[in-house]
PDB file of C-alpha atoms in Angstrom:
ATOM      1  CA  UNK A1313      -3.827  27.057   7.270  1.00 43.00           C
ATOM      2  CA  UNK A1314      -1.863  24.892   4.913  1.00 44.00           C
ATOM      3  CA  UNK A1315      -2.856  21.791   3.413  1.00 48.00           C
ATOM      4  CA  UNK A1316      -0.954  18.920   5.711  1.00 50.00           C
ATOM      5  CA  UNK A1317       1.707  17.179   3.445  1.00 48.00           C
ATOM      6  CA  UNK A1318       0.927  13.641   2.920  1.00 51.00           C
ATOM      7  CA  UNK A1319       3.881  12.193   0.909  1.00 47.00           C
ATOM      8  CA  UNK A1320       7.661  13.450   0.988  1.00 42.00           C
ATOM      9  CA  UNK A1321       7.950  11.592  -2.298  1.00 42.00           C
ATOM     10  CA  UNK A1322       7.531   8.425  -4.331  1.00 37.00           C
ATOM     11  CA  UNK A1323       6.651   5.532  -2.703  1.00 39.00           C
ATOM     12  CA  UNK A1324       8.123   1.955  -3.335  1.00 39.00           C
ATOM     13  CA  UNK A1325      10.662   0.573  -1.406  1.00 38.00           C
ATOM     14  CA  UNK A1326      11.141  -2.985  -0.740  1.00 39.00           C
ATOM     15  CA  UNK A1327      13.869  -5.161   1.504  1.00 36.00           C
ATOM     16  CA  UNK A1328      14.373  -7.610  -1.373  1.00 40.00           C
ATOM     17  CA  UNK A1329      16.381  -4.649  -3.596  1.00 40.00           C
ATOM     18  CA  UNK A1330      18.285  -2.793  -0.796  1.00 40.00           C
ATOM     19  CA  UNK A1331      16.098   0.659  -0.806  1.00 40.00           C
ATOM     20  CA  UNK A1332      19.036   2.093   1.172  1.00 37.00           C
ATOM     21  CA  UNK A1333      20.699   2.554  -1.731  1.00 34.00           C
ATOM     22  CA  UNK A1334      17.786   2.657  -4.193  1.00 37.00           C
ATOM     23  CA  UNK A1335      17.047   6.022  -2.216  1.00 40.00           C
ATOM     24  CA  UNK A1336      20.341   7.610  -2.349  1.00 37.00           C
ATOM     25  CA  UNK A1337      21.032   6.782  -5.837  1.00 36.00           C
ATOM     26  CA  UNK A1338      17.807   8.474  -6.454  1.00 38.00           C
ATOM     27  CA  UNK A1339      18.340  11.368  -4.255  1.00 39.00           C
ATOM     28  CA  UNK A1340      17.353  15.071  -5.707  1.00 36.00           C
ATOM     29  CA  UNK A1341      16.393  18.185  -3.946  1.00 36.00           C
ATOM     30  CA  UNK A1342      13.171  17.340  -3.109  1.00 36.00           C
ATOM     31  CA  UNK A1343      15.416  15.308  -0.591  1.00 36.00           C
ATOM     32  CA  UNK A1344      15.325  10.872  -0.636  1.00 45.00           C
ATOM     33  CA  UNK A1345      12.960   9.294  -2.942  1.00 47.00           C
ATOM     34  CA  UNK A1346      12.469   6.221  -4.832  1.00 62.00           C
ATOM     35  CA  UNK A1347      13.365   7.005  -8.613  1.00 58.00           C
ATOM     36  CA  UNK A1348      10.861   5.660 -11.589  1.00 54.00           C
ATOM     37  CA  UNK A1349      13.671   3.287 -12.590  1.00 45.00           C
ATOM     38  CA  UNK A1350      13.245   1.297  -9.595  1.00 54.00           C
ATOM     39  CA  UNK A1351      10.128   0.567  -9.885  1.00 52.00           C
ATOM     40  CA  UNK A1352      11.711  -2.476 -12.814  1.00 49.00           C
ATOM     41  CA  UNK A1353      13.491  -3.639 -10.031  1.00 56.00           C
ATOM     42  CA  UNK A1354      10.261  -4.242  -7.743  1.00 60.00           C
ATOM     43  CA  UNK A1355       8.897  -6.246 -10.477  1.00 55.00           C
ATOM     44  CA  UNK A1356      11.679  -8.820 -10.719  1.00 64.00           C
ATOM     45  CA  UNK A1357      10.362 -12.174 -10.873  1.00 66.00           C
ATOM     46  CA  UNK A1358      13.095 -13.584  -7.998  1.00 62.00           C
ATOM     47  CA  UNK A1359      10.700 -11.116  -5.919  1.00 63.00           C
ATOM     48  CA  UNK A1360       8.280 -13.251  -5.640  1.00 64.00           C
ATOM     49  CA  UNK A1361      10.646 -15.915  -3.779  1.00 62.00           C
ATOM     50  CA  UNK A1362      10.390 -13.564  -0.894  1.00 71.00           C
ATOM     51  CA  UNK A1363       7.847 -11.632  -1.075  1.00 82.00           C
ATOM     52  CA  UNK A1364       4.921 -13.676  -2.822  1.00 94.00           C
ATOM     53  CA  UNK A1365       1.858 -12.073  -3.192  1.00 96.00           C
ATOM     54  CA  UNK A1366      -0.407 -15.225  -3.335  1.00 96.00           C
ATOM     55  CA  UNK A1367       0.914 -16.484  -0.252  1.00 96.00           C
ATOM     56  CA  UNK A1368       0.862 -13.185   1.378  1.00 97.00           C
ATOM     57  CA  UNK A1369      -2.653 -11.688   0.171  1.00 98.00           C
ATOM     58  CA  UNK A1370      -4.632 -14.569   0.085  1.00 98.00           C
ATOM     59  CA  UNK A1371      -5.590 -15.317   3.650  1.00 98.00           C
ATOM     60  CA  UNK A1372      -7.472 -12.097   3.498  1.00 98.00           C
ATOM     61  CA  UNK A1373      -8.280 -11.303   0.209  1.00 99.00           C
ATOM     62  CA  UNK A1374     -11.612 -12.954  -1.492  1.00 98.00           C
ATOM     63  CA  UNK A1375     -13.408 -13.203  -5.298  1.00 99.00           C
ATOM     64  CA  UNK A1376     -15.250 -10.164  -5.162  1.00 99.00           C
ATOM     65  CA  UNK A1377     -13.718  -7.731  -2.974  1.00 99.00           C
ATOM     66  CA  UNK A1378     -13.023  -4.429  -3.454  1.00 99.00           C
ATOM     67  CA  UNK A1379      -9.679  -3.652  -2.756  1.00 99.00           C
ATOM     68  CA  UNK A1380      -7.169  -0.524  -2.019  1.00 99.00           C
ATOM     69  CA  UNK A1381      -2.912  -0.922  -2.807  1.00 98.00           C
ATOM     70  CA  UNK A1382      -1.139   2.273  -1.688  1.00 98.00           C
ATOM     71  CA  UNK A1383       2.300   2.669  -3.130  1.00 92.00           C
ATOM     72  CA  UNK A1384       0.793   0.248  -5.629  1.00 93.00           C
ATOM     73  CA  UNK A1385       3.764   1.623  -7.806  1.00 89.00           C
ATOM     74  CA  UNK A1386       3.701  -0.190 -11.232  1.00 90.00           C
ATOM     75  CA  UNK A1387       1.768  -3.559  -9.756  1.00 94.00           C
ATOM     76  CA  UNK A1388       3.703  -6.006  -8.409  1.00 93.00           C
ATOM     77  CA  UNK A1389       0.720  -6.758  -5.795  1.00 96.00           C
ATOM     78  CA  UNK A1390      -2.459  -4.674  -7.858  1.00 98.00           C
ATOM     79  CA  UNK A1391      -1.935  -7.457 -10.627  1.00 98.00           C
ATOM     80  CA  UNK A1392      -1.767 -10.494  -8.540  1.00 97.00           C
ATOM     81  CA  UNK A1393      -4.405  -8.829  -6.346  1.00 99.00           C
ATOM     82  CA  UNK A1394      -6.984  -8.570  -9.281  1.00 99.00           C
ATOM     83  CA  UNK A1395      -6.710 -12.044 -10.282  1.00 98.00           C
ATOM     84  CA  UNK A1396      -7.585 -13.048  -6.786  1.00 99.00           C
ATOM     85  CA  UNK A1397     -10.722 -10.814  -6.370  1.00 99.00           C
ATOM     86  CA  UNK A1398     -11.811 -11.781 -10.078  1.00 99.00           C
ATOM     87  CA  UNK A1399     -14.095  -9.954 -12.416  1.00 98.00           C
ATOM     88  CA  UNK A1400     -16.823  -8.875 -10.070  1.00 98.00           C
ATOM     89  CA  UNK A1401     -14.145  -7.267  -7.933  1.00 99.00           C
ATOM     90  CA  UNK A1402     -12.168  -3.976  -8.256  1.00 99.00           C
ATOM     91  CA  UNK A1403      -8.517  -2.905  -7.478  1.00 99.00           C
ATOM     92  CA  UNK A1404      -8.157   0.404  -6.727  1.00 99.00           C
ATOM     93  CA  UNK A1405      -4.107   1.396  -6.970  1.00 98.00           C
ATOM     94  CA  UNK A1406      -2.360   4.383  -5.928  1.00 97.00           C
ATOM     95  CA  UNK A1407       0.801   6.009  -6.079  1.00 93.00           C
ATOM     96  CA  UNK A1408       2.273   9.699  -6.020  1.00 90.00           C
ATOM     97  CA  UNK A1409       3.836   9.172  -9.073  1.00 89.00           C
ATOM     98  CA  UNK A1410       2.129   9.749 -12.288  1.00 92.00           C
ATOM     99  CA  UNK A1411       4.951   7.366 -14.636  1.00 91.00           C
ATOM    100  CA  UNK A1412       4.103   4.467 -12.083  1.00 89.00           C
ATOM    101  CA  UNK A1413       0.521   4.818 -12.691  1.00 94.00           C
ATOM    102  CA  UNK A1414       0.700   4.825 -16.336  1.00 95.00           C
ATOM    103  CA  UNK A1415       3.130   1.967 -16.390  1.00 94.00           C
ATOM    104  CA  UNK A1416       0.505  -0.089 -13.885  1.00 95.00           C
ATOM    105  CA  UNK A1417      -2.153   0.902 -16.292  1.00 97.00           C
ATOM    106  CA  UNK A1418      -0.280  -0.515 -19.523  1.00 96.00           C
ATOM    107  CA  UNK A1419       0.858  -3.747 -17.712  1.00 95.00           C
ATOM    108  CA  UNK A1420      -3.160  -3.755 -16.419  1.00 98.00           C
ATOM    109  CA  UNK A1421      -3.942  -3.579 -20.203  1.00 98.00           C
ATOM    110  CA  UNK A1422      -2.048  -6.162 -21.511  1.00 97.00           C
ATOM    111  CA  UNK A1423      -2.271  -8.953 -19.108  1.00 97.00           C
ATOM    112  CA  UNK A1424      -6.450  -8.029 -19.556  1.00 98.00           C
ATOM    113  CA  UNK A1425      -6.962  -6.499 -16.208  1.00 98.00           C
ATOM    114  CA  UNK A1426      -7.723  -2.926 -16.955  1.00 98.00           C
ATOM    115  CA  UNK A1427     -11.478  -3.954 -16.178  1.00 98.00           C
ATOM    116  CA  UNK A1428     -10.338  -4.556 -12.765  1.00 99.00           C
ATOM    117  CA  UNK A1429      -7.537  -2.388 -11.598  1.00 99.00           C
ATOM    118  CA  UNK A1430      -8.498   1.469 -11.219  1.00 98.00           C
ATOM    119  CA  UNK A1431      -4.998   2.909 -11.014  1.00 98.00           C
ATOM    120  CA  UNK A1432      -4.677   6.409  -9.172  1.00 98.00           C
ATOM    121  CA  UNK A1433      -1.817   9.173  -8.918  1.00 96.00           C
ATOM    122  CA  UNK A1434      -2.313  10.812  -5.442  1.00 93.00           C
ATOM    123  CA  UNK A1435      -0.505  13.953  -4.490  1.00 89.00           C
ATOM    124  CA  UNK A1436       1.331  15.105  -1.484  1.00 84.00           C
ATOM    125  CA  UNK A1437      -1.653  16.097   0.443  1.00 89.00           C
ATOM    126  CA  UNK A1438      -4.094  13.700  -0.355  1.00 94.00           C
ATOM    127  CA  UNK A1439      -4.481   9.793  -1.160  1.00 96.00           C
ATOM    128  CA  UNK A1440      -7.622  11.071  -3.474  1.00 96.00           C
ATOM    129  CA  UNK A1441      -9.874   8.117  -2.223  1.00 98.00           C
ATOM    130  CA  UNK A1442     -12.571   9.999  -0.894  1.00 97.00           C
ATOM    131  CA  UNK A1443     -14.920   8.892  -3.052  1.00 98.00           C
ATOM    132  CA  UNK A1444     -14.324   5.535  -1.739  1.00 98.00           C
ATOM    133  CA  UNK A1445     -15.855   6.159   1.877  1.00 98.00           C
ATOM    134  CA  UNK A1446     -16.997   2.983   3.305  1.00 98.00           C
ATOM    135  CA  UNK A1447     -16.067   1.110  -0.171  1.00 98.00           C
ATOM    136  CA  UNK A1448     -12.952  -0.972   0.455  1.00 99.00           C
ATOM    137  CA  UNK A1449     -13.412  -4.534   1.955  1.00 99.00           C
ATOM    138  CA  UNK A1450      -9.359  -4.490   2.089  1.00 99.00           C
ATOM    139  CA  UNK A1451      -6.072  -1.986   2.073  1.00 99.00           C
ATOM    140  CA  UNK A1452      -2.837  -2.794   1.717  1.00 99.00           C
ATOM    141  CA  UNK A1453       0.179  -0.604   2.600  1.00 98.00           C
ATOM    142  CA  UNK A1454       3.338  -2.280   2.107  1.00 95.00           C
ATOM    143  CA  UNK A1455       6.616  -0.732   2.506  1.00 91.00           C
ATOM    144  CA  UNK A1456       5.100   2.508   2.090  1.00 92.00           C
ATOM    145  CA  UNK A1457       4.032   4.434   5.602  1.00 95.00           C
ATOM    146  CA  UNK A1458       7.204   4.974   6.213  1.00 91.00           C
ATOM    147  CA  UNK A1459       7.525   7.680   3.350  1.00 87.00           C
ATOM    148  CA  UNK A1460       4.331   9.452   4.229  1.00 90.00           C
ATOM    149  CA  UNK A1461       5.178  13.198   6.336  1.00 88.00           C
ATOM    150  CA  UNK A1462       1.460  12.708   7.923  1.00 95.00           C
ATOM    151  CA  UNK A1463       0.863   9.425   9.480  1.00 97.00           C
ATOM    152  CA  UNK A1464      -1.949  10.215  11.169  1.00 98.00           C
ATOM    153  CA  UNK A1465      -3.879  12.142   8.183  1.00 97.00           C
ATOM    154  CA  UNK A1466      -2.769   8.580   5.703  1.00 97.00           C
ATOM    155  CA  UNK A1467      -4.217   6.296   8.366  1.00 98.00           C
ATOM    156  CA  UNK A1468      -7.264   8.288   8.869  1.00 98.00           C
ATOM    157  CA  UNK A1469      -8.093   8.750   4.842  1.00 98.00           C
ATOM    158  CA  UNK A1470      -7.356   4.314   4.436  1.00 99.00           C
ATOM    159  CA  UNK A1471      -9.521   3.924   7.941  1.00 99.00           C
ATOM    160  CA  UNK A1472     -12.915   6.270   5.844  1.00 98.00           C
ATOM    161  CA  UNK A1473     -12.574   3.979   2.989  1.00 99.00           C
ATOM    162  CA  UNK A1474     -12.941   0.860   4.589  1.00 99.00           C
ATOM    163  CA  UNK A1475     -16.673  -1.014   5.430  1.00 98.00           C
ATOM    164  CA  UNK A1476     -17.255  -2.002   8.597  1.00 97.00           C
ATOM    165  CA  UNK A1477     -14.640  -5.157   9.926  1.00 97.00           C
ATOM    166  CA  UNK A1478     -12.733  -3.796   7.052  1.00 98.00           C
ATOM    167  CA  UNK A1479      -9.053  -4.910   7.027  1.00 99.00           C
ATOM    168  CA  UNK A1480      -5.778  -3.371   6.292  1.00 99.00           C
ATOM    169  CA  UNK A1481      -2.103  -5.025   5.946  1.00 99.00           C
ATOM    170  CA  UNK A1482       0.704  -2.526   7.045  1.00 99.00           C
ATOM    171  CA  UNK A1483       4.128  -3.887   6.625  1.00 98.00           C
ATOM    172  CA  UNK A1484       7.494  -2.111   6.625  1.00 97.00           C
ATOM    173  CA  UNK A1485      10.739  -3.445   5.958  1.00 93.00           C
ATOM    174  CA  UNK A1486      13.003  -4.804   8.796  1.00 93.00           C
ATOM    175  CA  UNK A1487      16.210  -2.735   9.035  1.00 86.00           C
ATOM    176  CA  UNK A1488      15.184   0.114   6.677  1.00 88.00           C
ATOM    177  CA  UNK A1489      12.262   1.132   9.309  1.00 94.00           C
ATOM    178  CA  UNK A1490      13.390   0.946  12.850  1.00 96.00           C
ATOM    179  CA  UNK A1491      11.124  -1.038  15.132  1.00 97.00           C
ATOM    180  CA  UNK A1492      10.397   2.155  17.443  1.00 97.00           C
ATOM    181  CA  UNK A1493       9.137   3.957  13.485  1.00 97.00           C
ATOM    182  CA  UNK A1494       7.267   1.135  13.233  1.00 98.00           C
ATOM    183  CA  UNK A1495       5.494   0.558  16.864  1.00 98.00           C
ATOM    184  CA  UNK A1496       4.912   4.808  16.517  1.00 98.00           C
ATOM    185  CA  UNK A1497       2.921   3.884  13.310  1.00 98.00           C
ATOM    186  CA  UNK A1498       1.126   1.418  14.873  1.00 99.00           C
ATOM    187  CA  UNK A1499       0.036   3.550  17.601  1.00 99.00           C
ATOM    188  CA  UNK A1500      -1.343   6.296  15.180  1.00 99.00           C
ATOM    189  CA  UNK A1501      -3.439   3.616  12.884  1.00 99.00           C
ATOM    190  CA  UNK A1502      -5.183   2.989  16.472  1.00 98.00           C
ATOM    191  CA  UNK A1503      -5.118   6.282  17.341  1.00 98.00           C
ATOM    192  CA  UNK A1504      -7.348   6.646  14.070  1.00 98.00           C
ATOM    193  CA  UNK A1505      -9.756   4.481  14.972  1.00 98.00           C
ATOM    194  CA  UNK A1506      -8.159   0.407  13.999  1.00 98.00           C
ATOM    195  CA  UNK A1507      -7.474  -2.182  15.929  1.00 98.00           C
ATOM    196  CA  UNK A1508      -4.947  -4.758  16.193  1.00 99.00           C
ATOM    197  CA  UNK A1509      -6.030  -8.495  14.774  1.00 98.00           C
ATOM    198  CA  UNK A1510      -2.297 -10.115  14.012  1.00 98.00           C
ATOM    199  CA  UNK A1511       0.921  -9.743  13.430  1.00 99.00           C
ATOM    200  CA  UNK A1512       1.425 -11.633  10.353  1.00 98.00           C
ATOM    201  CA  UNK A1513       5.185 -12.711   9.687  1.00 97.00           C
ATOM    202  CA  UNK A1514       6.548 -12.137   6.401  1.00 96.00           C
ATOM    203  CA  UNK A1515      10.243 -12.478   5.053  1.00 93.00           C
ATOM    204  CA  UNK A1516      11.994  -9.486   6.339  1.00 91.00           C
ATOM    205  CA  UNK A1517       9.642  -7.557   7.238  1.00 96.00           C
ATOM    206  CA  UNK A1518       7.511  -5.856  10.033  1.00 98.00           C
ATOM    207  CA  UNK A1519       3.800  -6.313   9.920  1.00 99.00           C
ATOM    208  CA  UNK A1520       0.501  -5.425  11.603  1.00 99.00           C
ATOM    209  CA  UNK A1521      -2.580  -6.776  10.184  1.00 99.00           C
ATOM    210  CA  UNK A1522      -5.866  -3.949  11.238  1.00 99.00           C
ATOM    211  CA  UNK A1523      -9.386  -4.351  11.553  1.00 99.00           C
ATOM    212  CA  UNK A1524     -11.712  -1.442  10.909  1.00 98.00           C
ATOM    213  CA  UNK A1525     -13.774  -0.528  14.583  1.00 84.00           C
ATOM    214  CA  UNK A1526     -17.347  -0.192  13.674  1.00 73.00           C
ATOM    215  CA  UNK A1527     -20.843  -0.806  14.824  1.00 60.00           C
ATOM    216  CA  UNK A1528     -20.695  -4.107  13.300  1.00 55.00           C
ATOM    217  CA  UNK A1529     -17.150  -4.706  15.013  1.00 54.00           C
ATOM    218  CA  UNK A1530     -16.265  -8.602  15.706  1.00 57.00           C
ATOM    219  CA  UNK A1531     -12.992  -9.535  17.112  1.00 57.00           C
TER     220      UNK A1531
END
């Protein structure tokens, strides 16, 4: 039996840059995918006045924690998320493409986080965070489910990762991901095993904010 496919391509879309046409000026035969060029765009400062990660992060994220951005792409949120778990932390970052993961790692170096952020390149079967079983105090997956082929086998490698009460922040963008793509992705991270805490709002997006079921479990 074949390996199940877990990415269709790059991962790094974002409401704030129009990834409708990010996609399909980046279109090959592989079929839609975000190109390495747009990962500059992602990185724009003016970002930040609608998606900031501070604001967004913060309410979950602690000095300390060990923490998992998928679709990290080249950093806008590992960066901001390693200054806010601090040297006794750890960032672990992954993306499907290799040029995002070396560009994350240089802009790691030079702003002195490299001790910090772990950047990955995942491939289309497998996140490659096994070795993280029970590890990951908190995930993030934002604006990046929606290019995964196998929901149910991404939700189920983020849900082994985290301890128990673990947390993960899914968010999609509004218009790009219809609200019935969404609700079915929400239904397969529970169907994996998390349940539903919040639904945080943030500028145009969708979000769920999940809690890891485990012995331990408090609502």
């Amino acid at each position: 039996m074949p390996a199940r496919q877990v990415f269709s391509g790059p991962v790094c879309l974002d409401t704030a840059f129009n990834p409708t046409m990010i996609k399909k000026r980046g279109k090959d035969k592989k079929g839609d995918v975000c190109p390495f060029w747009a990962g500059y765009l992602l990185l724009c400062p003016l970002r930040n006045l609608v998606h900031n990660p501070e604001k967004i992060l913060r309410p979950y994220v602690k000095e300390g924690m060990r923490v998992l951005d998928l679709g990290a792409a080249m950093g806008f949120f590992s960066l901001p998320l390693a200054r806010m778990v601090g040297p006794g932390g750890k960032v672990v970052s992954v993306d499907v493409q290799g040029r995002m993961t070396e560009s994350l790692k240089r802009r790691a170096q030079k702003a002195g986080l490299l001790n910090i952020i772990e950047p990955r390149t995942c491939n289309n079967t497998s996140l490659g965070i096994d070795d993280l079983s029970g590890e990951i105090d908190f995930a993030l997956a934002f604006a990046v489910v929606h290019e995964v082929t196998d929901v149910s086998a991404f939700f189920s490698e983020v849900y082994r990762t985290l301890k128990d009460n673990g947390e993960l922040l899914f968010a999609e963008p509004k218009g790009h991901v219809p609200s019935k793509k969404f609700e079915r992705s929400v239904d397969i991270a529970v169907e994996e095993g998390f349940k539903i805490i919040a639904r945080p709002r943030i500028f145009r997006s969708k979000a769920v904010l999940f809690k890891k079921k485990g012995e331990s479990f408090t609502s």
